[in-house]
């Protein structure tokens, strides 16, 4: 059972465009929603995260929008650059679960063309 | 401050063999988690260690086992390797209680032939 569904699977945008990656979750116990960025040959790196008590969070060019009633959240990358080309993963965890293990989506491969 | 380091970076084994993967945590982190990332998929939680004990486990069989040492470094052991065990194995360190704020190593790419 896939608890976090991510779309699209891949995305191509031009430099300066605003790619949007969407995720939906099923488990209402989830209360922490991070996004990770992964470059080839590297492990995922935490990009930005949000808790369900806010509807939006911005860090630099990255913004998370969160819709608790719809159980959906999304990542927006403003003024995207070729260096943003990577695979992006949404994830979710529950603070009620002792290990707070992350459940990841399947990832979105983003290509930003020059 | 040193990051999370994993060894080896690549490994080739045959079906039925056993493998040990190693991880050194980021300085100051007391919790280690292991994830399996199949090609084209997101990482899947294997287990977590805190205070040298297993603190949680995902949907993986008992032939996946681990250890955490007093210096917080860790090992992942997989017995009776199967072809489907071929994947990138990621170690992540964190502070206990820091929900989801994981710091990943670059992983060990395991190929089972």
PDB file of C-alpha atoms in Angstrom, chain A residues 32-37 45-50 56-64 74-76 89:
ATOM      1  CA  UNK A  32       5.520  16.121   9.314  1.00  0.00           C
ATOM      2  CA  UNK A  33       6.044  16.533   5.578  1.00  0.00           C
ATOM      3  CA  UNK A  34       9.583  17.047   4.265  1.00  0.00           C
ATOM      4  CA  UNK A  35      10.870  17.302   0.735  1.00  0.00           C
ATOM      5  CA  UNK A  36      14.200  15.787  -0.205  1.00  0.00           C
ATOM      6  CA  UNK A  37      16.414  16.511  -3.198  1.00  0.00           C
ATOM      7  CA  UNK A  45      19.193  15.891   1.176  1.00  0.00           C
ATOM      8  CA  UNK A  46      16.507  17.677   3.169  1.00  0.00           C
ATOM      9  CA  UNK A  47      15.241  20.696   1.254  1.00  0.00           C
ATOM     10  CA  UNK A  48      12.273  22.062   3.170  1.00  0.00           C
ATOM     11  CA  UNK A  49       9.596  20.700   5.489  1.00  0.00           C
ATOM     12  CA  UNK A  50       6.156  21.666   6.789  1.00  0.00           C
ATOM     13  CA  UNK A  56       2.459  27.456   3.268  1.00  0.00           C
ATOM     14  CA  UNK A  57       6.162  27.651   3.966  1.00  0.00           C
ATOM     15  CA  UNK A  58       8.844  29.410   1.950  1.00  0.00           C
ATOM     16  CA  UNK A  59      12.589  28.952   2.077  1.00  0.00           C
ATOM     17  CA  UNK A  60      14.445  30.826  -0.605  1.00  0.00           C
ATOM     18  CA  UNK A  61      13.102  29.763  -3.999  1.00  0.00           C
ATOM     19  CA  UNK A  62      11.305  26.720  -2.566  1.00  0.00           C
ATOM     20  CA  UNK A  63       7.706  26.827  -1.324  1.00  0.00           C
ATOM     21  CA  UNK A  64       5.532  24.099   0.150  1.00  0.00           C
ATOM     22  CA  UNK A  74       3.059  20.403  -3.166  1.00  0.00           C
ATOM     23  CA  UNK A  75       6.508  21.833  -3.863  1.00  0.00           C
ATOM     24  CA  UNK A  76       6.986  24.905  -6.020  1.00  0.00           C
ATOM     25  CA  UNK A  89      10.957  13.136  -3.113  1.00  0.00           C
TER      26      UNK A  89
END
